[in-house]
Coordinates of C-alpha atoms and ligand atoms in Angstrom, one line a residue:
M1 CA 33.6 9.1 27.3
R2 CA 33.3 8.9 23.6
L3 CA 35.4 10.8 21.0
T4 CA 34.1 11.4 17.5
V5 CA 36.2 12.8 14.8
I6 CA 34.2 15.5 13.1
G7 CA 37.2 16.8 11.1
C8 CA 40.8 16.0 11.1
S9 CA 42.4 17.7 8.1
G10 CA 45.3 20.0 8.8
S11 CA 45.7 23.4 7.3
H12 CA 42.8 23.2 4.9
P13 CA 39.8 20.9 4.3
G14 CA 40.4 18.0 2.0
P15 CA 38.1 15.8 -0.1
D16 CA 37.7 13.4 2.7
S17 CA 37.5 15.6 5.8
A18 CA 36.8 19.0 7.2
C19 CA 39.4 20.7 9.3
S20 CA 40.0 20.0 13.0
S21 CA 37.0 19.3 15.2
Y22 CA 36.4 16.6 17.8
L23 CA 33.2 15.9 19.7
V24 CA 33.7 14.5 23.2
E25 CA 30.6 13.1 24.9
H26 CA 30.0 11.8 28.4
E27 CA 26.8 11.4 30.4
G28 CA 24.8 13.3 27.7
F29 CA 27.1 16.3 27.8
R30 CA 28.6 17.4 24.5
L31 CA 32.0 19.2 24.5
L32 CA 33.3 20.2 21.1
V33 CA 37.0 20.7 20.8
D34 CA 37.9 23.0 17.8
L35 CA 35.6 23.9 15.0
G36 CA 37.7 24.3 11.8
N37 CA 36.4 25.2 8.4
G38 CA 34.0 22.7 7.0
A39 CA 33.4 21.1 10.4
L40 CA 29.9 22.5 11.0
G41 CA 28.5 20.5 8.1
E42 CA 29.9 17.2 9.4
L43 CA 28.9 18.0 13.0
Q44 CA 25.2 17.9 11.9
R45 CA 25.6 14.1 11.1
H46 CA 26.2 13.6 14.9
A47 CA 24.4 16.4 16.8
D48 CA 22.2 19.5 16.4
P49 CA 24.7 22.3 16.6
R50 CA 22.4 24.0 19.1
D51 CA 22.8 21.0 21.4
V52 CA 26.6 21.4 21.9
D53 CA 27.1 22.3 25.5
A54 CA 30.6 23.8 25.5
L55 CA 33.3 24.5 23.0
F56 CA 37.1 24.6 23.5
L57 CA 39.2 26.3 20.8
T58 CA 42.8 25.3 21.0
H59 CA 43.9 28.4 19.0
L60 CA 42.9 30.9 16.5
H61 CA 44.3 29.5 13.3
G62 CA 41.5 29.3 10.8
D63 CA 41.6 25.5 10.5
H64 CA 40.7 25.3 14.1
W65 CA 38.0 28.0 14.6
L66 CA 36.5 29.4 11.4
D67 CA 33.2 27.6 11.6
L68 CA 32.3 29.5 14.7
V69 CA 31.0 32.1 12.2
P70 CA 28.2 29.9 10.7
L71 CA 27.6 28.3 14.1
A72 CA 26.5 31.7 15.4
H73 CA 24.0 31.9 12.5
V74 CA 22.6 28.4 13.3
R75 CA 22.3 29.1 17.0
R76 CA 20.7 32.5 16.6
H77 CA 18.4 32.1 13.5
H78 CA 17.2 28.6 13.2
P79 CA 13.6 28.9 11.9
D80 CA 12.0 26.6 14.6
G81 CA 12.6 29.4 17.1
R82 CA 14.5 27.3 19.7
V83 CA 17.3 29.6 20.7
P84 CA 19.8 27.9 23.1
K85 CA 21.4 29.8 25.9
P86 CA 24.8 31.4 25.1
L87 CA 27.4 28.7 24.4
R88 CA 30.5 28.6 26.7
V89 CA 33.5 29.0 24.4
F90 CA 37.0 28.7 25.8
A91 CA 39.3 30.6 23.5
P92 CA 42.1 33.2 23.5
I93 CA 40.6 36.5 24.4
S94 CA 40.7 38.1 20.9
E95 CA 38.2 35.5 19.5
R96 CA 35.2 37.5 20.7
D97 CA 36.2 40.4 18.5
R98 CA 37.1 38.2 15.5
V99 CA 33.8 36.5 15.4
S100 CA 32.0 39.8 15.9
G101 CA 34.0 41.2 13.1
A102 CA 32.6 38.6 10.7
F103 CA 29.2 40.0 11.5
G104 CA 30.1 43.6 10.9
G105 CA 30.9 44.2 14.5
A106 CA 27.6 42.9 15.9
N107 CA 27.3 42.0 19.5
L108 CA 27.1 38.2 19.8
D109 CA 26.8 38.0 23.6
D110 CA 23.4 36.3 23.2
V111 CA 25.1 33.5 21.2
F112 CA 28.6 33.0 22.8
A113 CA 30.0 33.4 26.3
F114 CA 33.7 33.6 25.9
E115 CA 36.1 32.5 28.6
A116 CA 39.9 32.2 28.7
P117 CA 41.2 28.7 28.5
R118 CA 42.2 27.4 31.9
D119 CA 42.1 24.4 34.2
T120 CA 38.4 24.1 35.1
E121 CA 35.4 21.8 35.2
V122 CA 32.9 21.7 32.3
G123 CA 29.9 19.4 32.7
P124 CA 31.3 15.9 33.7
F125 CA 34.8 16.8 32.5
A126 CA 37.8 18.1 34.3
L127 CA 39.9 20.2 31.8
S128 CA 43.6 20.9 32.1
V129 CA 45.4 23.0 29.6
M130 CA 49.1 23.6 28.6
R131 CA 50.5 26.2 26.3
T132 CA 52.2 24.6 23.3
A133 CA 55.0 25.5 20.9
H134 CA 53.1 27.1 18.0
P135 CA 53.3 30.6 16.4
V136 CA 50.1 31.8 18.1
E137 CA 48.7 31.2 21.6
T138 CA 47.7 27.5 21.6
H139 CA 46.6 25.2 24.3
A140 CA 46.8 21.4 24.5
V141 CA 44.0 20.0 26.5
K142 CA 43.5 17.1 28.8
I143 CA 39.9 16.0 29.4
A144 CA 39.3 13.7 32.3
T145 CA 36.3 11.8 33.7
R146 CA 36.5 9.6 36.8
G147 CA 39.2 7.2 35.8
H148 CA 39.6 8.0 32.1
T149 CA 41.8 10.6 30.4
F150 CA 42.0 11.9 26.9
V151 CA 44.7 14.2 25.8
Y152 CA 44.8 16.3 22.6
T153 CA 48.1 18.0 21.6
A154 CA 46.5 20.7 19.5
D155 CA 49.1 22.1 17.1
T156 CA 52.6 22.1 18.5
G157 CA 56.2 21.6 17.8
W158 CA 58.1 19.3 20.1
F159 CA 58.8 20.4 23.7
P160 CA 59.6 18.1 26.6
E161 CA 56.9 19.1 29.0
L162 CA 54.3 17.5 26.6
V163 CA 55.5 14.1 27.9
D164 CA 54.3 14.7 31.5
F165 CA 51.1 16.4 30.3
A166 CA 50.1 13.3 28.3
R167 CA 51.5 10.8 30.7
D168 CA 49.4 7.6 31.1
A169 CA 46.5 8.9 29.0
D170 CA 44.0 6.3 27.9
L171 CA 44.0 8.0 24.5
L172 CA 46.4 10.5 23.0
L173 CA 45.2 12.5 19.9
A174 CA 48.4 13.8 18.5
E175 CA 49.0 16.0 15.6
A176 CA 51.4 14.6 13.0
G177 CA 51.5 17.5 10.5
F178 CA 55.1 17.5 9.5
I179 CA 57.0 15.0 7.4
D180 CA 60.1 13.4 8.8
G181 CA 63.3 14.5 7.2
A182 CA 61.9 17.7 5.7
A183 CA 63.4 21.1 6.6
N184 CA 60.7 21.8 9.2
P185 CA 60.8 25.0 11.2
N186 CA 60.8 24.7 15.0
G187 CA 57.8 25.4 17.1
V188 CA 55.1 24.7 14.6
H189 CA 54.1 21.0 14.2
L190 CA 55.1 17.5 15.3
T191 CA 56.4 15.0 12.7
A192 CA 54.7 11.7 12.7
T193 CA 57.7 10.1 14.3
Q194 CA 57.6 12.8 17.1
A195 CA 53.9 12.0 17.7
G196 CA 54.8 8.4 18.1
E197 CA 57.8 9.2 20.4
L198 CA 55.5 11.3 22.5
A199 CA 53.0 8.5 22.9
N200 CA 55.8 6.1 23.8
A201 CA 57.5 8.4 26.3
S202 CA 54.1 9.3 27.9
N203 CA 53.1 5.6 28.3
V204 CA 49.7 6.2 26.8
A205 CA 47.4 3.3 26.0
R206 CA 46.4 4.3 22.5
L207 CA 47.5 6.9 19.9
V208 CA 45.4 8.5 17.2
A209 CA 47.4 10.5 14.7
T210 CA 45.7 13.6 13.2
H211 CA 46.0 17.0 11.5
V212 CA 47.6 15.7 8.3
A213 CA 47.2 18.2 5.4
P214 CA 45.6 16.9 2.2
W215 CA 48.9 17.3 0.4
H216 CA 50.5 14.6 2.5
D217 CA 49.9 10.9 2.7
A218 CA 47.9 10.5 6.0
A219 CA 48.1 6.7 6.1
A220 CA 51.9 6.9 5.8
Q221 CA 52.0 9.4 8.6
A222 CA 50.1 7.0 10.8
R223 CA 52.4 4.2 10.0
R224 CA 55.4 6.3 10.9
A225 CA 53.8 7.2 14.2
A226 CA 53.0 3.6 14.9
V227 CA 56.6 2.5 14.4
A228 CA 57.8 5.2 16.8
F229 CA 55.2 4.4 19.4
G230 CA 55.3 0.7 19.3
G231 CA 51.7 0.5 20.6
P232 CA 48.1 0.7 19.2
T233 CA 48.0 3.5 16.7
E234 CA 45.2 4.6 14.4
L235 CA 44.7 7.4 11.9
A236 CA 42.0 9.9 12.6
R237 CA 39.3 9.7 10.0
R238 CA 36.1 11.7 9.5
G239 CA 33.3 10.1 11.6
A240 CA 35.6 7.7 13.5
T241 CA 34.6 7.1 17.1
F242 CA 36.8 6.0 20.0
D243 CA 35.6 5.0 23.4
V244 CA 38.0 6.2 26.1
Ligands
ZN301 ZN1 47.8 26.0 14.0

């Protein structure tokens, strides 16, 4: 499978990247994971938004879902008249009403088909989910094809069950939103060092650090994660691709 970073900025878009969104492709199937603010623009460099086959939203913080609103517009009103079938959207149950509310309460069942996040199969992918430690309902997701596994932590504070969830992944995309040594609240984000420690304890092959807010130094966060991991570590950047 191939992972493309559509957006990787945490909390709000920055000058170099939209908020969280990751395109996962395999055998011609396009699974989009998160669609934060600004991501729909960048997505169009890589795919027609009407050709996304399924969308998994890890949680309902705006930096992970807000561009579902303009996506509805594109899928319903493109002037060439090609209207795709309703998009499967895995998301916490209140998302249907939130998106509808952005359109004055309009029924969007012709655009989106919402489903609760769960372990399931989507196209060529086997999805597994795990609730994370975050202030709202949030799911980490494991995406597997035959023989290859990609794990995305979503937003989360440290909790030990993450280690087993990510174990032996070919690629771990881990958020590194908090700065080491700061007075960080529990149950919100990983520090860069915790992201690296997770990769090490899980014995993953590669680590990609992501979800660094524009007010932090993303390259420094990746370096801290690399030290804690002791293995191949990269920083998520807009447009970067990773073959898993
Ligand atoms: Zn969040």
